Each structure stands twice: as structure tokens, then as C-alpha cells.
XYZ file of C-alpha atoms in Angstrom:
729
model
C 162.562 96.691 108.121
C 165.925 98.600 108.300
C 165.137 102.438 109.307
C 167.830 104.241 106.933
C 166.975 108.238 107.243
C 168.094 110.699 104.288
C 168.156 113.760 104.557
C 169.245 116.608 101.903
C 171.787 119.762 102.276
C 169.521 121.758 100.589
C 166.112 120.456 102.862
C 164.692 124.288 103.919
C 163.321 124.698 107.213
C 159.591 124.743 108.194
C 159.539 125.217 111.700
C 158.549 128.108 111.373
C 155.908 127.112 108.896
C 152.306 126.595 109.800
C 151.911 122.909 109.821
C 147.896 122.659 108.292
C 145.748 118.872 109.223
C 144.704 119.178 105.819
C 148.071 119.666 103.706
C 149.960 116.427 105.841
C 147.829 114.075 105.451
C 149.928 111.133 107.538
C 147.873 108.752 104.260
C 149.727 110.801 101.704
C 153.682 110.655 102.980
C 153.138 107.183 103.993
C 151.799 103.569 104.540
C 151.853 101.443 106.893
C 153.529 97.997 106.633
C 154.321 94.993 108.766
C 157.577 93.453 108.681
C 156.628 91.047 111.401
C 153.254 89.448 110.423
C 152.731 86.131 111.555
C 149.745 84.439 108.658
C 149.739 80.819 107.785
C 148.846 78.560 105.131
C 145.296 77.165 105.198
C 144.029 73.930 103.501
C 142.971 76.129 100.156
C 145.781 77.691 99.784
C 145.124 81.728 101.039
C 146.523 82.748 103.471
C 145.427 83.918 107.171
C 146.079 86.548 108.413
C 147.313 85.124 112.419
C 148.926 88.301 114.160
C 149.583 91.762 112.180
C 153.054 92.747 114.752
C 153.778 96.307 115.387
C 153.658 98.644 113.155
C 156.296 99.959 109.916
C 155.319 103.455 108.465
C 156.794 103.258 105.139
C 157.835 106.754 103.885
C 156.385 106.986 100.029
C 158.458 109.433 99.184
C 161.486 108.687 99.869
C 163.886 106.876 96.493
C 163.679 102.924 96.196
C 166.788 102.986 97.304
C 167.029 105.021 99.840
C 164.025 104.054 102.360
C 162.493 105.516 105.295
C 160.611 104.118 108.203
C 160.004 103.891 112.058
C 157.341 102.409 114.157
C 156.723 106.184 115.634
C 153.856 108.037 114.022
C 154.906 110.801 116.166
C 158.895 109.840 113.844
C 156.881 109.833 110.983
C 155.898 113.997 110.847
C 159.153 115.143 111.771
C 160.506 113.190 108.334
C 157.826 114.750 107.146
C 158.282 117.778 108.140
C 162.136 117.906 107.547
C 162.989 115.720 104.265
C 159.587 116.299 102.056
C 158.871 120.338 103.091
C 158.374 120.992 99.613
C 155.427 119.074 99.267
C 154.045 119.479 102.248
C 154.292 123.580 101.015
C 152.865 123.049 98.070
C 149.764 121.358 98.829
C 149.125 124.375 101.459
C 149.851 127.207 98.420
C 147.477 124.262 96.632
C 144.763 125.454 99.852
C 145.230 128.668 100.284
C 142.299 130.217 99.480
C 140.284 127.974 98.776
C 138.301 124.993 101.664
C 137.722 121.114 102.194
C 133.998 121.422 100.848
C 136.004 122.862 96.790
C 133.581 121.724 93.910
C 135.166 117.703 93.037
C 136.224 119.285 88.902
C 137.552 122.350 90.976
C 140.632 119.106 92.557
C 140.505 117.397 89.856
C 141.689 120.169 87.714
C 144.680 120.939 90.966
C 145.383 117.074 91.533
C 148.570 117.452 88.185
C 150.100 120.783 90.746
C 150.629 117.693 93.531
C 151.562 115.043 91.638
C 154.318 116.560 89.727
C 155.898 116.319 93.326
C 155.247 112.886 93.135
C 157.767 111.193 90.267
C 158.587 108.376 91.814
C 155.512 106.809 93.471
C 152.946 108.275 91.234
C 150.475 105.826 91.125
C 149.741 104.602 94.890
C 150.450 108.527 96.022
C 147.063 109.263 93.335
C 145.584 106.615 93.896
C 145.846 107.114 97.928
C 144.595 110.805 97.004
C 141.648 109.844 95.739
C 140.560 107.276 98.393
C 137.404 108.768 100.402
C 138.058 106.540 103.604
C 135.484 108.233 105.083
C 133.136 107.082 102.501
C 134.856 103.553 102.647
C 133.645 103.412 106.783
C 129.837 104.646 106.207
C 129.677 101.700 103.899
C 131.848 99.502 106.364
C 129.745 100.479 109.457
C 126.700 100.309 107.644
C 127.210 96.817 105.939
C 127.979 95.336 109.490
C 124.959 97.251 111.277
C 122.253 97.479 109.089
C 123.248 95.144 107.189
C 124.321 92.605 109.764
C 128.481 91.663 108.471
C 130.458 89.635 111.152
C 132.253 91.723 112.821
C 135.352 89.344 110.693
C 133.737 90.176 107.415
C 136.244 92.431 107.879
C 139.127 90.447 107.707
C 137.431 88.130 104.706
C 140.256 87.759 102.430
C 137.258 88.097 99.316
C 136.274 91.427 100.712
C 139.714 92.821 101.351
C 140.131 91.008 97.338
C 136.787 93.310 96.714
C 138.610 96.433 98.193
C 142.370 96.275 96.426
C 140.556 95.463 93.493
C 138.503 99.086 93.504
C 142.348 100.954 94.881
C 145.552 98.702 94.732
C 147.273 101.067 97.142
C 145.119 100.853 100.829
C 145.294 98.118 101.552
C 146.814 99.865 104.946
C 143.725 102.520 104.792
C 141.823 99.349 105.328
C 139.351 99.317 108.895
C 141.838 95.257 109.674
C 140.969 95.378 113.434
C 137.121 94.840 114.780
C 138.063 96.097 118.031
C 139.196 99.819 116.406
C 135.730 98.914 113.771
C 133.396 98.731 117.296
C 134.979 101.390 119.098
C 134.691 103.535 115.539
C 130.270 101.943 115.820
C 130.480 103.370 119.598
C 132.029 107.076 118.624
C 129.127 107.350 116.526
C 126.859 106.149 118.917
C 127.320 108.388 121.189
C 127.685 111.100 118.316
C 124.744 110.544 117.136
C 122.267 109.513 121.071
C 123.146 113.289 121.334
C 122.013 114.441 117.744
C 118.823 112.480 118.992
C 118.117 113.691 122.642
C 118.408 116.768 120.494
C 115.668 116.560 117.985
C 112.813 115.323 120.606
C 113.504 117.354 122.246
C 112.605 119.666 119.800
C 109.315 117.494 118.796
C 106.598 119.307 118.445
C 104.997 116.735 119.542
C 104.535 113.773 123.087
C 106.898 111.386 122.379
C 105.455 108.074 122.084
C 107.091 104.708 124.163
C 106.633 101.722 122.775
C 108.653 98.538 124.596
C 109.130 94.373 124.549
C 111.388 92.108 126.481
C 112.327 89.394 124.707
C 115.099 86.529 124.985
C 117.805 86.713 123.339
C 119.607 82.784 121.739
C 122.517 84.111 123.704
C 119.836 83.827 126.762
C 119.991 86.808 127.814
C 116.605 88.682 128.451
C 116.375 92.796 126.270
C 113.197 95.088 126.791
C 113.855 97.056 123.095
C 112.260 100.595 123.991
C 111.791 102.476 120.571
C 110.218 105.604 120.028
C 107.061 107.448 117.661
C 107.039 111.543 118.005
C 105.954 114.114 115.378
C 109.683 117.154 114.331
C 109.872 120.044 114.290
C 109.308 119.812 110.541
C 106.094 117.780 111.121
C 107.243 115.122 110.162
C 106.767 111.616 111.805
C 109.041 110.230 113.116
C 110.288 106.728 115.031
C 113.825 105.453 116.623
C 115.077 102.730 118.985
C 116.024 104.203 121.432
C 117.968 101.719 123.944
C 117.669 97.955 124.002
C 119.528 97.510 127.671
C 119.410 93.610 129.413
C 116.828 93.604 131.682
C 118.945 91.215 133.888
C 117.357 89.351 137.620
C 114.265 90.355 136.993
C 111.493 90.690 134.527
C 109.432 92.350 136.691
C 107.747 95.496 135.137
C 109.350 97.840 137.887
C 111.839 96.412 136.188
C 111.522 97.265 132.844
C 109.870 100.957 133.879
C 113.294 101.012 136.040
C 115.429 100.194 132.313
C 112.315 102.923 130.870
C 113.225 105.404 132.665
C 117.434 105.733 132.799
C 116.303 105.698 129.140
C 113.693 108.151 129.597
C 116.497 110.213 131.151
C 119.245 109.459 129.563
C 117.357 111.666 126.337
C 116.224 114.035 128.877
C 112.132 113.340 127.400
C 110.668 112.880 129.953
C 108.272 115.535 130.690
C 107.172 115.021 126.759
C 106.351 111.784 127.191
C 102.869 110.824 125.433
C 101.326 107.012 125.704
C 103.002 103.536 125.964
C 101.932 100.870 123.737
C 103.014 97.577 124.275
C 101.869 94.162 124.523
C 99.091 92.882 126.691
C 100.702 90.479 129.122
C 99.014 92.691 133.203
C 102.858 93.305 133.705
C 103.011 95.823 131.742
C 100.222 97.580 134.013
C 102.969 97.244 136.774
C 105.405 98.686 135.094
C 103.073 101.719 134.020
C 102.544 102.524 136.994
C 105.647 102.182 138.411
C 106.763 105.088 136.037
C 103.425 107.119 136.529
C 104.626 106.558 140.667
C 108.865 108.049 139.012
C 107.359 110.744 136.504
C 106.051 112.092 139.156
C 108.167 111.667 142.570
C 111.049 111.945 139.957
C 110.238 114.720 137.312
C 106.758 116.363 138.878
C 105.050 114.971 136.215
C 101.186 113.288 136.206
C 100.543 110.200 133.951
C 98.095 108.236 135.152
C 99.492 103.900 133.576
C 95.488 103.143 132.794
C 94.654 105.755 131.072
C 98.419 106.212 128.332
C 98.192 101.886 128.102
C 97.747 101.214 124.452
C 97.030 97.717 123.718
C 98.477 96.292 120.630
C 95.627 95.597 118.180
C 98.154 92.887 115.935
C 98.187 91.020 119.439
C 95.159 90.492 119.758
C 93.520 89.673 116.376
C 96.031 87.549 117.152
C 94.996 86.241 120.147
C 91.075 86.431 118.629
C 92.012 83.816 115.742
C 93.268 80.952 118.063
C 90.895 81.275 120.351
C 88.933 80.585 116.509
C 90.541 77.981 116.011
C 91.763 75.927 119.349
C 90.073 76.941 122.540
C 86.994 74.823 123.719
C 84.606 76.840 125.550
C 84.958 80.213 126.664
C 85.868 78.896 130.326
C 88.932 77.153 128.272
C 89.928 80.928 126.999
C 89.036 82.358 130.691
C 92.221 80.023 131.791
C 94.431 80.950 128.431
C 93.938 84.732 129.183
C 94.973 84.378 132.984
C 98.263 82.147 131.707
C 99.055 85.154 129.097
C 98.951 87.341 132.207
C 103.206 87.780 132.456
C 104.058 86.638 130.610
C 106.578 88.245 127.859
C 106.410 88.490 124.549
C 107.914 85.860 122.769
C 106.736 83.177 124.936
C 103.082 84.689 125.505
C 101.720 83.604 121.589
C 103.007 80.263 122.337
C 101.429 79.794 127.290
C 98.073 80.641 125.561
C 98.476 77.339 122.421
C 99.823 75.430 125.768
C 96.560 76.301 127.641
C 94.377 76.006 125.024
C 95.516 73.094 123.682
C 95.394 71.417 127.751
C 91.620 73.060 127.881
C 90.926 71.201 125.000
C 92.326 67.675 126.884
C 90.715 67.592 129.893
C 86.918 68.253 127.590
C 87.324 64.816 126.261
C 86.798 63.517 129.781
C 84.936 66.200 131.922
C 81.638 64.983 131.157
C 79.282 68.725 131.973
C 81.367 71.161 129.402
C 80.035 68.641 126.617
C 76.379 69.589 128.298
C 77.505 73.831 129.069
C 76.309 75.922 126.693
C 78.491 78.092 124.566
C 78.153 81.625 123.285
C 76.098 85.121 124.425
C 72.910 83.455 121.754
C 72.725 79.784 122.804
C 74.518 77.795 121.109
C 75.397 73.830 122.007
C 79.697 72.904 122.417
C 80.305 70.408 119.789
C 80.748 67.328 122.575
C 84.682 66.807 122.987
C 85.020 68.975 120.379
C 89.628 70.406 121.816
C 89.462 73.501 118.709
C 90.752 73.389 115.310
C 92.482 69.780 115.705
C 88.700 68.393 115.803
C 87.433 70.495 112.687
C 88.846 67.031 109.363
C 89.122 69.828 107.061
C 92.070 71.783 108.772
C 93.537 68.141 109.990
C 94.065 67.232 107.656
C 95.642 69.525 105.544
C 97.806 70.442 108.856
C 99.244 66.543 108.799
C 99.591 66.976 104.276
C 102.080 69.632 104.839
C 104.070 68.337 107.845
C 104.079 65.476 105.465
C 105.174 66.718 102.629
C 108.504 69.301 104.894
C 109.416 66.415 106.787
C 110.964 64.422 103.542
C 112.829 66.648 100.639
C 111.050 63.800 98.154
C 108.032 65.053 98.742
C 109.051 69.222 98.444
C 111.024 67.802 95.278
C 107.625 66.680 93.526
C 105.079 69.460 95.772
C 107.397 71.756 93.978
C 107.198 70.774 90.844
C 103.711 70.253 90.184
C 102.698 73.535 92.073
C 105.160 76.211 91.521
C 104.673 77.779 94.732
C 106.226 77.318 98.284
C 105.285 75.665 101.450
C 104.343 77.337 104.282
C 103.160 75.563 107.529
C 101.579 77.101 110.625
C 104.492 78.230 113.586
C 104.596 76.276 116.398
C 103.759 79.737 118.841
C 100.059 79.275 117.010
C 99.744 75.784 116.345
C 100.282 71.788 117.100
C 103.152 70.915 114.192
C 103.955 67.963 115.735
C 101.368 64.954 114.235
C 103.165 62.001 112.513
C 100.354 60.034 110.383
C 99.401 58.305 107.633
C 98.750 59.967 104.547
C 96.192 58.391 103.456
C 94.083 59.120 106.439
C 94.560 62.590 105.911
C 92.616 62.759 101.941
C 90.206 65.640 101.640
C 86.144 64.701 100.493
C 84.502 67.430 98.284
C 82.818 69.257 101.288
C 86.169 69.307 103.185
C 87.473 71.513 100.661
C 84.315 73.340 100.699
C 84.989 74.054 104.196
C 88.504 75.035 103.677
C 87.327 77.848 101.038
C 84.966 78.869 103.502
C 87.589 79.196 106.515
C 90.005 80.448 104.040
C 86.958 83.535 103.602
C 86.654 84.171 106.665
C 90.127 85.511 107.681
C 90.861 86.442 105.089
C 89.550 90.524 106.683
C 91.998 89.767 109.044
C 94.771 88.922 107.386
C 94.552 92.030 106.171
C 93.130 94.377 108.721
C 97.094 92.626 109.870
C 98.882 93.711 107.283
C 97.154 97.497 107.528
C 97.968 98.322 110.921
C 100.993 97.039 110.856
C 102.227 100.272 108.027
C 104.223 103.772 108.161
C 100.894 105.025 108.084
C 98.892 103.426 110.434
C 96.825 105.684 113.246
C 94.673 104.991 116.325
C 92.937 105.629 114.459
C 92.760 102.905 113.113
C 92.575 100.583 115.633
C 88.599 100.471 116.742
C 87.894 100.967 113.665
C 89.332 97.648 112.894
C 87.538 95.493 115.159
C 84.466 97.179 114.492
C 84.931 95.691 111.156
C 86.227 92.534 112.743
C 83.163 92.299 115.082
C 80.325 92.670 112.036
C 82.470 89.478 110.165
C 82.536 87.988 113.045
C 78.395 88.648 114.158
C 77.572 87.652 110.424
C 79.092 84.381 109.587
C 77.759 83.429 112.850
C 74.291 84.309 111.493
C 74.859 82.612 108.608
C 76.005 79.011 109.820
C 73.734 79.771 112.374
C 70.904 79.576 109.845
C 69.194 76.579 107.711
C 70.599 76.610 104.617
C 73.952 76.355 106.320
C 74.228 75.576 109.401
C 77.537 74.500 110.114
C 78.082 74.197 114.393
C 82.293 73.640 113.632
C 82.085 77.157 112.366
C 79.432 78.682 115.340
C 81.466 77.219 117.353
C 84.951 78.452 116.686
C 83.388 82.370 115.608
C 81.961 82.231 119.222
C 85.136 81.581 120.637
C 86.787 84.294 118.332
C 83.761 86.850 119.333
C 84.749 86.809 122.970
C 88.154 87.443 122.945
C 88.199 90.369 120.612
C 85.031 91.435 122.470
C 86.699 91.520 125.776
C 89.652 93.399 124.362
C 86.907 96.684 123.019
C 86.288 96.579 126.374
C 89.098 97.410 127.538
C 89.316 100.593 125.336
C 86.921 102.022 127.081
C 89.801 102.511 129.810
C 91.224 105.071 127.113
C 89.778 107.501 126.220
C 92.415 108.202 123.380
C 91.345 105.666 121.114
C 87.429 107.566 120.488
C 89.080 111.012 120.036
C 91.336 109.502 117.536
C 88.102 108.705 115.800
C 86.739 111.251 116.603
C 89.845 113.609 115.825
C 90.184 111.665 112.242
C 88.408 114.590 109.594
C 86.619 110.873 107.603
C 85.747 109.779 110.448
C 84.543 112.345 113.414
C 80.623 112.083 115.682
C 79.172 109.973 112.111
C 81.189 107.996 112.878
C 80.340 107.549 116.395
C 76.294 107.611 115.548
C 76.512 104.870 112.971
C 78.843 101.653 114.125
C 78.408 102.940 117.644
C 75.071 101.919 120.164
C 73.735 104.686 121.185
C 74.051 104.359 125.641
C 78.308 104.430 123.812
C 78.012 107.749 122.369
C 77.940 110.891 125.235
C 80.589 108.836 127.215
C 82.557 108.353 124.719
C 82.392 111.901 123.288
C 82.717 113.387 126.948
C 86.207 111.095 127.694
C 87.616 113.189 124.568
C 86.919 116.723 125.122
C 87.528 116.226 128.405
C 91.611 115.908 127.831
C 90.885 118.466 124.748
C 89.553 120.557 127.956
C 92.461 119.655 130.288
C 95.469 119.568 128.317
C 94.967 121.577 124.570
C 91.575 124.202 125.291
C 94.010 126.863 126.502
C 97.515 126.179 125.647
C 99.061 128.928 124.219
C 99.108 129.573 120.779
C 102.309 129.705 118.171
C 102.975 132.935 116.753
C 103.001 131.899 112.989
C 100.091 130.535 113.280
C 97.724 132.916 114.563
C 95.187 134.416 111.915
C 94.601 138.092 112.131
C 90.812 138.646 112.938
C 90.928 141.591 110.624
C 92.384 140.702 106.976
C 91.791 144.053 104.433
C 90.918 142.753 100.957
C 93.363 144.629 99.424
C 97.462 144.010 101.755
C 98.994 147.140 102.615
C 95.468 149.216 102.258
C 94.021 150.803 104.646
C 90.180 149.553 104.710
C 87.724 151.788 103.483
C 83.933 152.094 102.951
C 83.758 150.094 100.069
C 85.263 147.233 101.732
C 81.727 147.421 103.546
C 79.910 146.437 100.748
C 82.169 143.695 99.827
C 81.238 142.367 102.631
C 77.456 143.032 102.695
C 77.114 140.441 99.332
C 80.843 138.035 100.513
C 79.387 134.165 100.466
C 82.269 133.404 102.932
C 81.759 133.846 106.989
C 84.280 135.482 108.858
C 87.689 133.703 111.155
C 85.018 132.600 114.122
C 86.829 132.806 117.441
C 85.378 129.060 118.171
C 85.963 127.433 115.098
C 89.337 126.427 116.817
C 87.323 123.575 118.995
C 87.662 120.271 119.593
C 83.007 120.194 119.227
C 82.759 122.166 116.278
C 85.049 120.063 114.275
C 83.341 116.652 115.782
C 80.133 118.576 114.776
C 81.400 118.861 111.248
C 80.630 117.100 108.522
C 83.238 113.928 107.515
C 85.969 114.856 104.535
C 87.139 112.440 102.724
C 90.746 112.611 102.611
C 93.355 110.715 100.511
C 96.891 110.760 103.138
C 96.371 109.400 106.914
C 94.403 111.141 108.865
C 97.720 112.613 110.098
C 99.030 113.881 107.312
C 96.074 116.460 107.562
C 96.510 117.133 110.418
C 100.058 117.684 109.678
C 99.740 120.418 106.659
C 100.033 123.756 107.546
C 96.658 124.532 106.513
C 94.757 122.272 109.042
C 96.865 124.009 111.347
C 96.517 127.861 110.983
C 92.858 126.574 111.684
C 92.774 125.506 114.181
C 96.710 125.744 115.956
C 94.731 124.611 118.809
C 93.050 121.488 118.395
C 95.365 120.492 115.265
C 98.423 120.270 118.637
C 95.795 117.985 120.176
C 94.929 115.778 116.760
C 99.351 114.910 116.032
C 99.323 114.622 119.799
C 97.172 111.666 119.407
C 97.138 110.285 115.765
C 101.251 110.028 115.602
C 100.414 106.553 118.457
C 100.849 103.440 116.509
C 98.507 101.248 116.774
C 100.334 97.719 117.549
C 104.167 97.763 118.141
C 105.295 96.112 114.868
C 108.386 98.604 115.926
C 109.614 97.025 118.870
C 109.066 93.791 117.119
C 110.944 93.850 113.999
C 114.491 95.241 116.550
C 114.609 91.963 117.589
C 114.074 90.054 114.335
C 117.262 92.186 113.716
C 118.605 92.010 116.194
C 117.991 87.849 115.254
C 119.617 88.646 112.469
C 123.610 90.200 113.863
C 122.973 87.359 116.720
C 123.247 84.258 114.387
C 124.550 81.200 116.218
C 128.169 81.375 115.348
C 127.507 85.426 117.033
C 126.748 84.679 120.076
C 130.030 85.462 121.892
C 128.087 89.664 121.807
C 127.518 90.959 124.912
C 124.209 93.042 125.126
C 126.160 96.109 124.998
C 126.812 95.824 121.732
C 124.013 94.529 120.404
C 122.896 97.215 121.392
C 124.809 99.583 120.260
C 124.782 97.760 117.117
C 121.893 97.219 116.004
C 120.595 101.197 117.819
C 123.667 102.531 115.087
C 121.243 100.131 112.302
C 118.822 101.652 113.770
C 119.391 104.983 113.153
C 120.877 104.934 109.517
C 117.884 103.351 107.880
C 115.503 105.606 109.858
C 117.003 108.318 107.604
C 119.287 109.837 111.775
C 122.447 108.781 110.301
C 123.936 110.350 106.427
C 126.151 108.265 104.643
C 128.992 111.798 103.929
C 127.567 110.338 99.507
C 124.312 112.079 100.726
C 126.158 114.562 102.069
C 125.018 113.963 105.566
C 127.906 113.373 108.373
C 128.280 110.012 108.049
C 129.900 107.778 111.443
C 132.512 108.708 113.274
C 135.592 108.625 111.264
C 138.788 109.388 113.696
C 141.725 108.423 113.242
C 142.229 108.728 116.907
C 139.645 106.998 117.856
C 140.830 104.047 115.806
C 143.611 104.128 116.926
C 143.216 104.286 120.250
C 144.441 101.774 123.092
C 141.980 98.939 122.959
C 139.467 98.394 125.258
C 137.355 95.874 123.667
C 138.664 92.532 123.670
C 137.739 91.190 119.727
C 136.269 87.405 122.103
C 132.743 89.459 122.502
C 131.838 90.453 119.132
C 131.757 87.935 117.055
């Protein structure tokens, strides 16, 4: 396109007039075109953009017979000031006495005054003024980061058509460069990292760290680091802090170094509370190294054994694997040892493989056939190798495989049953058997066994869902294990009786109980478990006295009370929570003799200095509550009645009982790294996942909902490209 310039002799000079960024909105004066754009017809007839070439900015206000265009933005700005001063002046006059955040109806009322200056391009200018680009960018970045569309989606013909169907005048205002989009995500990540740091620093609770290691589809070790805390408005919060690549080594020391770097980035080393992770011993190494670094770098005390929280969902899973797979306690011990240094995504597969190998050995080891299996002396079955030896379970599994292997079988199943058939996961079961279906017809007695097994396992499934809920707290960990241990013992007694004797079930129960009890016993090393129970207003001391052995009571309560004495008993009380020791019966008047007489007949006791005390609270009768224990303590009434104890309760009850947060981050990252997007770098993956998580958790609030939204700076979008598009999808 040739560039021509037309200037009216009567055009007033505005060099001495201030030009505001709002009045001289570039998109209202110029449209970006690409005269050198190279396109290619695809096989389906659509036109796919290959190269946009150099940009040309065409003036929207010059007449069609005398167009003006130029490749330089600065020249375009100069042209607008020199040739369209009347339009700029009108915009400035309209905005005098107003602001950028006037009401929508006021903006609507003023728009016709501007459009009067655009008789030749009325439609385009009006439509471009109506385009809310900030809202558009909020939505696009949310689609990429939260909904996990590919970066190439911004170039899809269908995506362009959707936008242009809503507003046909904005083609050049759409983001069509993937690197520019990544720069906007990067700038948004940097902005909200700082905002998240301020939020974490202002938290009224300790910040609890969750971490886990994952092998990504593009074969990189990724460490997810997440946080839980209670913010300054007394609202529980959670967020993904970082997803750094764990290169060259997956050792506990390497993981601890990445965690320390994350704590330093957010300035929260002094606020670190407890660490939640799986049962791998690499977490012991990680926390020991973390303890040394916190001591050496910050002068902080962090007891690695007392600050470690084991994911209760992992414990339940391992216990049920033992129930279904284990042939002996020796096999269980070997399996648990084999998973000690295994990352989470391999832990269950390793556990299964070890149990299966041990089961194969059992078949030929006569000594294993003769040994005793359980704490109550029940004899193990000969050649028992887990669920494969239990005919009903084996047959159900094989039937499921038979149906799933054939689309014809699946179609018949769908027509008859009307439910989608699930199948066991390879990390929990061995799914690859090819047996003839006639060998797997279930007898009536076998259906009864399956029904019994289903009934027995139901509480375990419910318990797993319960601890994964948003309202779950650490006070549930021991109580859930108490219930599940009781479930094991109840059914062992049932199936050991003469009337219901079932040696298979007894053996399975012994194996599951062994694993669950192992981790239950390890909770003694972390006093905060018992403290969480005691600080639950619906449990307190009475729960321990009713459900635990008497010899456990005193040590558990003493260890929990020591936390109170060491960290909270002498803590200063916030001024807003101080309760006056002498409150008049009527505010604003002096205490008199009538008040003395009224106090003689009062039924309420005085405010006691020792009411805010750990032992006083746990000795009180349990209280039925409607919400979670944490929500009960976050209420202002409780914080005012127990100003110090509430701080302890909020710190402890804000600890999650399991690590599903990091599991969900890995699930999200797996969907982001679909098979056609595995060239994405780990650094970009981390930023995409963090921004998506922050949008999901409400840390990033769109402008349309009253927040700041994402970065929408033109300077960021049109900066020099630093990221090759090949490393985005």
C-alpha cells in the first residue's frame, strides 16, 4: 500500500495542548494491516496464515480517496496530532471533570458527541470503541492457562470467526502472536507473584507447604510446591507457588533446595509451618536438609520429624493394596521398603510390583506356606498370592478386561447395563490377563463374596473422599484411621467366627491392618496430630479417653500441651481481641451500687484470666458444630474468647490431612502437556500452571468482576520477541 499524507491548511496546531493516553487511544485512530501477509489455501478451502509480514497502520479518519498509512507507530501518533486535532480536542473536552471509571450509562450518553466527528467511518470507530480489550485478554489468557487450550488456538480460524462475529471491526486488535501471548502470561505471573507474596506475608496463620515429585510426559522431573494458609481476613486460602524442574537428581536434598528457593522468593521462610507429603523416605531427607538450611540461612528452628505430615489418602491406598495383594507380612515389609525412595507417581506401581513378585516366590517357598500371618494367629492360606487367588475377584477382573478389549462387547454391555464399565488401574492391579470367558462365570457364592468385599471396602472409599474435601482438617487424620482400624478388626472378628468363617477375608484383613497400623503408629512422632484432635471442639479430651488405650492418653496430651507452652502461651494478644476485665452493665456510665447488687444474683461467671488456656479448653465438654473445626475457630467470637489458643488452633487446623492439592496440579499439568504440546519448556509450563491456578483460586480476579485482571500492556505485548513459538506448543 502506498503511503500518502493529506493535511488541511486550516488544521490547528495542538503542539501546545496536552495529549492524554485516554484521548489518543491508538486503536480508535489506526487499524493494523499486513499488506505483505503470506497466506496459503488448505485442503479444506480455508486460508491458513503462514507469515504476517510487516505491519502497516492505516488511519481510520482519513477519507477513502486520500488514505494515510505508515509502518511506524510514532509516525502514526504524529499524523493523528497533526491532522486530526479536532477529534483529539473533542475527546479531551469530553473527559474534563471525569475519570476513566465513570458509569457505563454516562459513557453511552457521551459517545454520540464523539461519533459526530467520524462521519466517514462511523461503523468501524463505534465498534472499535465498544471493544473491551482488557476483558478479551482476561478471557484469552484464562482459556490458555485455566482451560488449557493450546497457544495455537489464538490462530484458529474458528476462534477468529467467533471474535469477528461479535465485533467485525477488531481483527487487528486480536492477539495472534503466540510469543506475545506468552509475554502477557509472563508479565501477569510476575505481577501476581508479588501480590501473592504480600498476601502470604500478611497471613495470620503459618504457611503450610505441600510438595511432591512428578515425571512429566516430556520426561522432566517436576516438583510441585503448594501452600495452605489463613489470610488476614480469616479466610482459608491455597495456591500453587512453583513448579520448578528437578534436574539431575531427585534426592531429598535437591527437593529441599528448590523448596528453600521458593520460600525465599515469596519471603515466607519465617512463616513456614508444616510439610505435607507422601510416605517416601526421601521426604525425611528433604525435611532434614530443609531444617539445616532454615537454621543456617535464617536462624529458624524446624524439627523435621515433628513437622512432617503424612498424606492420609496415600496411607489408605497402601493399606488397601495390602488387603488385595499381599501374601505375607514379609512381602508387605519388602514392598514398603522398596517404595521408601520412590517418587509419588511411581510409588503405587513399585508397591504392587514388589507384592506381586513376593507372591510368586510364595508359591514355591514351603516355609512361607507354613508361617503364621496375623497378630491373632490365623494361619495363612497355602499359595495365597493376593487377589488373583481369590476366585470371585479374579473373575470380575477378567470379565472387565474381556468387555473392554472389544468394542462389540462394550456395546452390548452399554445396551444392557446402561452404565460405563470401569477397570482397575495398572498401578493398583495387574490388568493384563487373556483368559477365556467361560472360565470366569461367577457362582452364586462368589457373588456373595463380592458383595461382602464391596460392603467392607465402602468406608475406605468414603474416607478418601472425605479427606480430599475443601473443608477437611488435620483433626480428621487420626479419627479416620481409628475408624478404619476398627473396621478391619470388626470384620476380622466376623469372618473368624464359625458362622461366617472365611479364611480369604481374614488373611486380606490382616494384611491391610498391618500397613494401616504401621503408619498410625508413626503419627506418635508428630504431636500435632493429637493436638488437632484436642483442639477440635467436637472431640477434645473426651475423644481420646473414649477411643484410645489408656496408656496413650497422657503422652499424647502432654506432647500437644508442650506445643501450647512453647509457641503460644506467652504470645502477645492483638489489641482488637483484648477483652476488658471490668465491663460496666451499661456502657458510658460509672460503676455504682446497683451493679454490685446485680452481680450478687448473676448466673454467669466472671471473665476468667485462665479461660484462654489449652487444658481448660480440652477439659470442657465437646460441642456439636455445623462447619469444620477450622471455621469454628475462625469465627470472631472464638478468637475473642481464646485470643492465644485460637492462634494455635488456626495454625494447626489449617494443615491439610492429605496432599491432593499437588496431585491436582499434576493432573492439570498433564492436560496442559497434551501429546501435541510436549515441546513446552518447564519454565513456561510452571508459569502457565501458576496463572491458571491463581485464576481458579481467586487470586487473579478478572476486570469484569471488579479485579485487576491480567496484564494488558501494549508495551509488553509488542516488546521484542524473546521466546521462540516452537517452545510453547
